[in-house]
Structure formats: C-alpha cells, structure tokens
C-alpha cells in the first residue's frame, strides 16, 4: 500500500458557478459543470467540477475513462486559463473531465493539497468508473482507465498521484500530461554548471531565472509549516527516484494536527514497503538514486507527456525528473517472467550488459513511447494565448491516444 485507505463520504451537489480556491472572487464557467462537494477525512471538504465531453463516446453507455485536471495553485493562478484549458480538453477527449479544486494558501498549507487531490481521485474512481458485472474477492470492483494533467504546483501534485496510483490489476492512472511541474521544493536553485539540455545556454540565461527561483523560495515558506514537510516525497515527488541531496531537517517531536499525523503514517507505510537495504542510516549529502518502484509495491508506471519552457524556473527540475523517470521505466520495461503481475524482474542499470542489442532497442523504444518531453521556447504556459491553446490541444490529443489507443 502506498497510502492509508480512506472512505469517500457521500457528496452534496452545489451550484454550477466556478469558485477560486485561493481568493474570494468567483468566476462563471463557459461550459456547464456539475459541482460536487467531497469530504476530506476530518479536514473539511473540497469541490470538484465535473465537465462532460462535447463529443462523448457513442459506443458506451458509461465511459470507462476520465481525466483529472489540477489547476496551477496559488502560483500564477488564473480561472480564465483553467476554463480555456478545460474547453479544449472537452473538445478533444470523449470522457468526463474533473477539475479538482484543491486547497493551498497561507492558511491551508501542505499536506492539505495532497489529501485533497487523493480524495478527489478516490471520488472519481468510485463514482465515474463503472463497476464490474461480477465481483471477486481481492479484486477491485471498478474497471477503467484514468489520466491526469496539470502544470506548476498542479503538475507536481499530478506527478505524485501518477507515481503512486498505478497499481497492477487495478483501475488507476495510465497517462499523465504535466507542464512545468514543480516536483522538487528542496533545491530551488540553478544546479552547478547551469542547465544541461541546451548546449547554447549562456550564464546570463541562467541568471535571468534567479529572481523567479527566489520568488518560489518565498512562496515555499508560505505554503509549508516547516522545512521538514517539503522533504516528503508526496510534496516533492522527485524524491521517489533519488535522495534529497541535502540534510533532512529533524522531524517534529509530535505531529501538529491530525492531518500531519496522517501524512506521517503514509510516509512510514511507503518506506516499509520499499527495500531499505541500500539506504544508509544517515541522510546522504549527495543525490543518490533510488530503485523506485520496488516490486513489493506492484506499481506499473504510466505514460508521461512532459513539457517545459526554456525560461521556466522549474525547467531544470523538469529535465532531471524526466531523466530519472526514463531510467525507472527502462527498468520496468524488461519482463523476465511469464507472469505479468508477479514474476516481473525490475531491470537495474548493471543488468543492461546482459541484454542483447535487440532487447536494448526494444527497451529504448518502450521508454521513448512512455516518456516524452518537449522543451518549448519561453515560459510554455498553458493559457488562452494562441501558443498556449496549441500546447493544451497537443497535450489533450496525446491524452486521448493514451486513454483510447484504438480511437
């Protein structure tokens, strides 16, 4: 288990007006949406906006797929851009699109958005995916495929959910489209040597990102109770693949509240399932790779469409996240057993020498198919500009193909 099991409470239908989780201003939706309220354990509730597709699938009475859309959060939040993005998604995808209005502010800090997104995901699984006609003990009662998308903070939360809600044999996330994701709250600095993917990078270009990185550091202090909290892999999902590269601050003697306690339990549960044999007792100061996911977790990583802008302050971590993700997908792509669920051997770096040229080509092809990254000029935002709408449409078309390969 990755996280503690939760019961999704009954929902209450609200008005169709859009609300903004980070201010009191309200916006009207250009397309009718069903608003649903979902309880989040004992920490209040969130709202979900359920949008129906413009062209639903004609051969299904009930869709077996759905898309979760996560807004940017308090970083460059724009309800108008969300509305534009969802309209494009509705025109391309034949399934429901659910906007998860997670909470994040100076008064509702981490881990609140993590639990909000998990609760929204649970609601979608339980209420939008059809049930099996015949139940069986030990098997999920629902069937279907889910996708998720988001950018900036929403992209980081989408990455977290994609890496943890992809269990073999269960309905879960099979595709994620993320743009400029914030996947590492720890190292909000330009890495030594500058950005690596573009050899034409100049020091001045790296220097131009420093003010934005400083603003992110200021925002981090407002959105986390204490530094220890952003060393959590649920908040900084790049930590699933490597160590922090910095000394982890001491944990508080006692959790501050019930939500902190639940987050601590989830973190401990994940660590218990992982192979801890190679992890030293004291946190390393250099970034050490982790073998995620371990076979014990029974996870099958979904496909990723990742994009970043050359001037985005999250560009460097997006590139590193993509590299680590590709390595992990390569390890999973080689199956050394006839059993699809239990006999899979994870491919480690040192095993590649045992593979033949043809097998290596197959692994590389699988990685290229499952993890795609586009580096775009400028900020590469998903917004209502012509270029922004084009980027959203490209992501939506990729999501459609991932959810409906034969469509």
Coordinates of C-alpha atoms in Angstrom, one line a residue:
X1 CA 0.0 0.0 0.0
X2 CA 1.2 3.5 -0.8
X3 CA -1.2 5.3 1.4
X4 CA -3.7 4.8 4.1
X5 CA -7.1 3.6 2.9
X6 CA -9.9 6.2 3.0
X7 CA -13.6 6.1 2.8
X8 CA -15.1 8.7 0.4
X9 CA -18.1 10.2 2.1
X10 CA -21.4 11.0 0.4
X11 CA -21.3 14.1 -1.8
X12 CA -23.6 17.1 -2.0
X13 CA -24.5 18.9 -5.2
X14 CA -23.8 22.6 -5.3
X15 CA -24.3 25.4 -7.8
X16 CA -22.6 25.4 -11.2
X17 CA -20.6 28.5 -10.5
X18 CA -16.8 28.2 -10.5
X19 CA -15.0 29.1 -7.4
X20 CA -11.4 30.1 -6.8
X21 CA -9.7 28.1 -4.0
X22 CA -7.1 30.9 -3.5
X23 CA -9.3 34.1 -3.3
X24 CA -12.9 35.0 -2.7
X25 CA -13.6 36.1 -6.3
X26 CA -15.9 33.8 -8.3
X27 CA -16.0 33.1 -12.0
X28 CA -18.8 31.8 -14.2
X29 CA -18.0 28.7 -16.3
X30 CA -18.3 29.0 -20.1
X31 CA -19.5 25.4 -20.1
X32 CA -22.0 23.9 -17.6
X33 CA -20.3 21.8 -15.0
X34 CA -21.7 19.7 -12.2
X35 CA -20.2 20.8 -8.9
X36 CA -19.7 18.1 -6.3
X37 CA -18.6 18.6 -2.7
X38 CA -16.3 15.8 -1.3
X39 CA -15.3 15.4 2.3
X40 CA -11.6 15.1 3.0
X41 CA -11.2 12.9 6.1
X42 CA -11.8 15.2 9.0
X43 CA -10.3 18.3 7.4
X44 CA -13.3 20.0 5.7
X45 CA -14.1 19.4 2.1
X46 CA -13.3 20.3 -1.5
X47 CA -15.3 20.8 -4.6
X48 CA -15.0 19.0 -7.9
X49 CA -16.2 20.5 -11.2
X50 CA -17.4 17.6 -13.5
X51 CA -17.4 18.6 -17.1
X52 CA -18.9 16.3 -19.8
X53 CA -17.2 15.9 -23.2
X54 CA -18.5 17.8 -26.2
X55 CA -18.4 14.5 -28.2
X56 CA -19.0 11.6 -25.8
X57 CA -18.0 8.1 -26.9
X58 CA -21.0 6.8 -28.9
X59 CA -20.4 3.1 -28.2
X60 CA -20.5 3.3 -24.4
X61 CA -23.5 4.0 -22.1
X62 CA -21.0 4.9 -19.4
X63 CA -17.4 6.0 -20.1
X64 CA -14.7 3.7 -18.7
X65 CA -12.2 6.6 -18.7
X66 CA -11.9 10.0 -17.1
X67 CA -9.4 12.9 -16.8
X68 CA -8.4 14.7 -13.6
X69 CA -7.4 18.3 -14.2
X70 CA -5.4 20.0 -11.5
X71 CA -5.1 23.9 -11.6
X72 CA -1.8 25.7 -11.1
X73 CA -2.5 26.5 -7.5
X74 CA -1.6 29.9 -6.0
X75 CA 1.4 30.2 -8.4
X76 CA 0.1 32.2 -11.4
X77 CA -3.4 31.1 -10.8
X78 CA -5.9 32.0 -13.5
X79 CA -9.5 30.8 -13.5
X80 CA -9.8 32.1 -17.1
X81 CA -6.9 29.9 -18.2
X82 CA -8.4 26.9 -16.5
X83 CA -11.7 27.5 -18.3
X84 CA -9.9 27.8 -21.6
X85 CA -7.9 24.6 -21.0
X86 CA -10.9 22.6 -20.0
X87 CA -12.9 23.7 -23.0
X88 CA -10.1 22.4 -25.2
X89 CA -10.0 19.1 -23.3
X90 CA -13.8 18.8 -23.7
X91 CA -13.5 19.2 -27.4
X92 CA -10.8 16.5 -27.8
X93 CA -11.5 13.9 -25.1
X94 CA -14.6 11.7 -25.2
X95 CA -14.7 11.3 -21.4
X96 CA -15.6 13.4 -18.3
X97 CA -13.0 16.0 -17.2
X98 CA -12.9 16.6 -13.5
X99 CA -11.3 19.8 -12.1
X100 CA -10.1 19.1 -8.6
X101 CA -10.2 22.4 -6.6
X102 CA -7.6 21.5 -4.1
X103 CA -6.8 24.0 -1.3
X104 CA -3.5 25.7 -0.9
X105 CA -2.8 29.0 0.8
X106 CA -1.0 30.6 3.7
X107 CA -3.7 29.2 6.0
X108 CA -4.2 25.9 4.2
X109 CA -0.7 24.6 3.7
X110 CA 0.9 21.2 2.9
X111 CA -0.1 18.4 3.3
X112 CA -3.6 19.7 2.7
X113 CA -3.5 19.7 -1.1
X114 CA -2.0 16.2 -1.1
X115 CA -5.0 14.8 0.8
X116 CA -7.4 16.9 -1.3
X117 CA -6.1 15.5 -4.6
X118 CA -6.2 12.0 -3.2
X119 CA -9.8 12.4 -2.1
X120 CA -10.7 13.8 -5.5
X121 CA -9.1 10.9 -7.2
X122 CA -11.0 8.4 -4.9
X123 CA -14.3 10.1 -5.8
X124 CA -13.6 9.9 -9.5
X125 CA -12.7 6.2 -9.2
X126 CA -15.8 5.4 -7.1
X127 CA -18.3 7.5 -9.0
X128 CA -17.3 7.8 -12.6
X129 CA -15.8 4.4 -13.4
X130 CA -18.2 1.5 -13.9
X131 CA -18.4 -1.5 -11.6
X132 CA -17.6 -5.0 -12.7
X133 CA -20.6 -7.1 -13.5
X134 CA -19.2 -9.9 -11.4
X135 CA -17.3 -9.2 -8.2
X136 CA -14.4 -11.3 -6.9
X137 CA -12.6 -11.2 -3.6
X138 CA -9.3 -9.4 -3.7
X139 CA -10.1 -7.6 -7.0
X140 CA -11.2 -4.0 -7.4
X141 CA -14.9 -3.7 -8.0
X142 CA -14.3 -1.0 -10.6
X143 CA -12.8 -1.1 -14.1
X144 CA -11.4 1.7 -16.2
X145 CA -8.5 3.9 -17.0
X146 CA -7.7 7.4 -15.7
X147 CA -5.5 10.2 -16.8
X148 CA -4.3 13.3 -15.1
X149 CA -2.9 16.7 -16.2
X150 CA -1.6 19.8 -14.5
X151 CA 1.1 22.5 -14.5
X152 CA 3.3 24.1 -11.9
X153 CA 2.1 23.1 -8.5
X154 CA -0.8 21.2 -10.1
X155 CA 1.8 19.4 -12.2
X156 CA 3.8 18.4 -9.1
X157 CA 0.6 17.0 -7.5
X158 CA -0.3 15.2 -10.7
X159 CA 3.2 13.6 -10.8
X160 CA 2.8 12.4 -7.2
X161 CA -0.6 10.9 -7.9
X162 CA 0.7 9.2 -11.2
X163 CA 3.6 7.6 -9.4
X164 CA 1.5 6.2 -6.6
X165 CA -1.9 5.3 -8.1
X166 CA -0.8 2.9 -10.8
X167 CA -1.2 -0.5 -9.2
X168 CA -1.1 -3.6 -11.4
X169 CA -4.5 -5.1 -11.8
X170 CA -6.5 -2.1 -10.5
X171 CA -8.1 0.8 -12.3
X172 CA -5.7 3.7 -11.9
X173 CA -3.7 6.3 -13.8
X174 CA -2.3 5.2 -17.1
X175 CA -1.3 8.6 -18.5
X176 CA -0.1 12.0 -17.2
X177 CA 0.4 15.3 -19.1
X178 CA 2.3 17.7 -17.0
X179 CA 3.7 21.2 -17.9
X180 CA 6.5 22.9 -16.0
X181 CA 5.8 20.7 -12.9
X182 CA 7.1 21.7 -9.5
X183 CA 8.4 18.3 -8.4
X184 CA 11.3 19.5 -6.1
X185 CA 10.6 22.0 -3.4
X186 CA 14.1 21.5 -1.8
X187 CA 16.6 22.6 -4.4
X188 CA 15.2 25.9 -5.6
X189 CA 18.5 26.9 -7.2
X190 CA 20.2 26.6 -10.6
X191 CA 22.3 23.4 -10.5
X192 CA 26.0 23.8 -10.6
X193 CA 27.2 24.0 -14.2
X194 CA 23.8 25.5 -15.3
X195 CA 21.1 23.9 -17.3
X196 CA 22.3 20.9 -19.3
X197 CA 19.9 20.1 -22.0
X198 CA 20.7 23.0 -24.3
X199 CA 24.4 23.5 -25.0
X200 CA 23.7 27.0 -26.2
X201 CA 22.7 28.1 -22.7
X202 CA 24.5 31.2 -21.6
X203 CA 25.2 32.2 -18.0
X204 CA 23.0 35.2 -18.5
X205 CA 20.1 33.0 -19.3
X206 CA 20.6 31.1 -16.0
X207 CA 20.9 34.4 -14.2
X208 CA 17.6 35.5 -15.5
X209 CA 15.9 32.6 -13.7
X210 CA 17.2 33.6 -10.3
X211 CA 14.5 36.2 -9.4
X212 CA 11.8 33.6 -10.2
X213 CA 13.6 31.0 -8.1
X214 CA 13.8 33.5 -5.2
X215 CA 10.1 34.1 -5.5
X216 CA 9.5 30.3 -5.4
X217 CA 11.6 30.1 -2.3
X218 CA 9.5 32.8 -0.7
X219 CA 6.3 31.0 -1.7
X220 CA 7.6 27.8 -0.2
X221 CA 8.0 29.5 3.2
X222 CA 4.3 30.4 3.0
X223 CA 2.9 27.1 1.9
X224 CA 4.8 24.7 4.3
X225 CA 4.6 24.6 8.1
X226 CA 8.3 23.8 8.4
X227 CA 11.2 22.7 6.2
X228 CA 10.8 19.1 7.2
X229 CA 7.4 19.0 5.2
X230 CA 8.9 19.6 1.8
X231 CA 11.4 16.8 2.2
X232 CA 8.3 14.5 1.9
X233 CA 8.2 12.6 -1.5
X234 CA 4.4 13.3 -1.6
X235 CA 5.3 17.0 -1.7
X236 CA 8.5 16.7 -3.8
X237 CA 7.9 13.6 -6.0
X238 CA 11.3 13.7 -7.5
X239 CA 12.4 12.1 -4.1
X240 CA 10.8 8.9 -5.2
X241 CA 13.7 8.5 -7.5
X242 CA 16.6 10.0 -5.5
X243 CA 17.7 11.3 -2.1
X244 CA 17.3 15.0 -1.3
X245 CA 20.9 15.9 -1.7
X246 CA 20.6 17.9 1.5
X247 CA 20.3 17.1 5.2
X248 CA 16.8 16.4 6.1
X249 CA 15.6 18.7 8.9
X250 CA 14.7 16.9 12.2
X251 CA 11.1 15.7 12.4
X252 CA 8.9 17.4 15.0
X253 CA 8.6 15.5 18.3
X254 CA 4.8 15.3 17.8
X255 CA 2.6 15.9 14.8
X256 CA 1.0 19.3 14.9
X257 CA -2.5 18.1 14.0
X258 CA -4.4 15.1 12.7
X259 CA -3.6 15.8 9.0
X260 CA 0.1 15.9 9.8
X261 CA -0.2 12.7 11.7
X262 CA -1.9 11.0 8.7
X263 CA 0.8 12.3 6.4
X264 CA 3.5 10.8 8.7
X265 CA 1.7 7.4 8.7
X266 CA 1.5 7.4 4.9
X267 CA 5.2 8.2 4.6
X268 CA 6.1 5.4 7.1
X269 CA 3.9 3.0 5.2
X270 CA 5.7 3.7 1.9
X271 CA 9.1 3.3 3.4
X272 CA 8.1 0.0 5.0
X273 CA 7.2 -1.4 1.5
X274 CA 10.4 -0.2 -0.1
X275 CA 13.7 -2.1 0.0
X276 CA 15.7 -0.2 2.6
X277 CA 18.8 -2.4 2.5
X278 CA 20.9 0.1 0.4
X279 CA 19.8 3.2 2.2
X280 CA 22.4 4.5 4.8
X281 CA 21.3 5.3 8.3
X282 CA 22.2 9.0 7.9
X283 CA 20.8 11.0 5.0
X284 CA 23.4 11.4 2.2
X285 CA 24.6 14.8 1.2
X286 CA 24.8 13.9 -2.4
X287 CA 21.9 12.8 -4.6
X288 CA 21.7 9.0 -4.5
X289 CA 19.4 7.2 -6.9
X290 CA 16.6 5.1 -5.5
X291 CA 15.1 2.0 -7.2
X292 CA 11.6 3.1 -7.5
X293 CA 9.2 1.4 -7.7
X294 CA 10.2 -1.7 -5.9
X295 CA 8.5 -5.0 -6.8
X296 CA 6.7 -5.1 -3.5
X297 CA 4.7 -2.0 -4.4
X298 CA 3.2 -3.7 -7.6
X299 CA 3.2 -0.5 -9.5
X300 CA 3.3 -0.1 -13.3
X301 CA 4.4 3.5 -14.1
X302 CA 2.0 5.3 -16.5
X303 CA 2.9 7.1 -19.7
X304 CA 4.1 10.7 -19.3
X305 CA 3.8 13.7 -21.7
X306 CA 6.1 16.3 -20.1
X307 CA 6.7 19.8 -21.3
X308 CA 8.8 22.7 -20.0
X309 CA 9.7 26.2 -21.1
X310 CA 13.2 27.4 -21.6
X311 CA 12.6 30.4 -19.3
X312 CA 10.6 28.5 -16.7
X313 CA 12.1 28.5 -13.2
X314 CA 11.1 24.8 -12.9
X315 CA 12.9 23.8 -16.2
X316 CA 16.0 22.2 -14.6
X317 CA 13.9 20.0 -12.2
X318 CA 11.6 19.0 -15.0
X319 CA 14.6 17.8 -17.0
X320 CA 16.0 15.9 -14.1
X321 CA 12.6 14.4 -13.3
X322 CA 12.3 13.2 -16.9
X323 CA 15.7 11.6 -16.9
X324 CA 15.0 9.8 -13.6
X325 CA 11.6 8.7 -14.8
X326 CA 13.0 7.3 -18.1
X327 CA 15.6 5.2 -16.1
X328 CA 12.8 3.8 -14.0
X329 CA 10.6 3.0 -17.0
X330 CA 13.6 1.3 -18.6
X331 CA 14.0 -0.9 -15.5
X332 CA 10.3 -2.0 -15.7
X333 CA 10.2 -2.5 -19.4
X334 CA 12.1 -5.8 -19.4
X335 CA 9.9 -8.6 -18.1
X336 CA 11.9 -11.7 -17.2
X337 CA 8.9 -13.9 -16.3
X338 CA 5.8 -15.3 -18.0
X339 CA 3.7 -13.8 -15.2
X340 CA 2.5 -10.3 -16.0
X341 CA 1.7 -9.4 -12.4
X342 CA 4.1 -11.2 -10.0
X343 CA 7.1 -12.5 -12.0
X344 CA 8.4 -9.2 -13.3
X345 CA 12.0 -8.5 -12.6
X346 CA 13.0 -4.9 -12.4
X347 CA 15.8 -4.0 -14.7
X348 CA 18.7 -2.3 -13.0
X349 CA 21.5 -0.3 -14.6
X350 CA 24.0 -3.1 -14.1
X351 CA 21.7 -5.6 -15.8
X352 CA 21.8 -3.9 -19.1
X353 CA 25.1 -5.7 -20.1
X354 CA 23.1 -8.9 -20.0
X355 CA 20.7 -7.7 -22.7
X356 CA 21.2 -8.3 -26.4
X357 CA 21.2 -5.5 -28.9
X358 CA 17.6 -6.3 -30.0
X359 CA 16.4 -6.3 -26.4
X360 CA 18.1 -3.0 -25.7
X361 CA 16.4 -1.4 -28.7
X362 CA 13.1 -2.7 -27.5
X363 CA 13.7 -1.2 -24.1
X364 CA 14.7 2.1 -25.6
X365 CA 11.6 2.1 -27.8
X366 CA 9.4 1.5 -24.9
X367 CA 11.0 4.3 -22.9
X368 CA 10.6 6.7 -25.8
X369 CA 6.9 5.7 -26.1
X370 CA 6.1 6.0 -22.4
X371 CA 8.1 9.2 -21.5
X372 CA 8.0 12.1 -23.9
X373 CA 9.4 15.6 -23.1
X374 CA 9.1 18.7 -25.2
X375 CA 11.2 21.8 -24.5
X376 CA 9.5 24.9 -25.7
X377 CA 10.7 28.5 -26.1
X378 CA 9.7 30.9 -23.4
X379 CA 7.6 30.1 -20.4
X380 CA 5.5 27.4 -22.2
X381 CA 2.4 28.2 -20.1
X382 CA -1.0 26.5 -20.7
X383 CA -3.0 29.7 -21.2
X384 CA -5.5 31.3 -23.5
X385 CA -2.9 32.7 -25.9
X386 CA -2.7 31.1 -29.4
X387 CA 0.5 29.3 -28.5
X388 CA -0.8 28.3 -25.1
X389 CA -4.0 26.8 -26.6
X390 CA -2.0 24.9 -29.1
X391 CA 0.1 23.4 -26.4
X392 CA -3.0 22.4 -24.4
X393 CA -4.5 20.8 -27.6
X394 CA -1.3 18.8 -28.2
X395 CA -1.5 17.5 -24.6
X396 CA -5.2 16.7 -25.0
X397 CA -4.6 14.8 -28.2
X398 CA -1.8 12.8 -26.6
X399 CA -4.1 12.0 -23.6
X400 CA -6.8 10.8 -25.9
X401 CA -4.5 8.4 -27.6
X402 CA -3.2 7.2 -24.3
X403 CA -6.7 6.6 -22.9
X404 CA -8.1 5.2 -26.1
X405 CA -5.3 3.6 -28.1
X406 CA -7.6 2.3 -30.8
X407 CA -9.6 5.6 -31.1

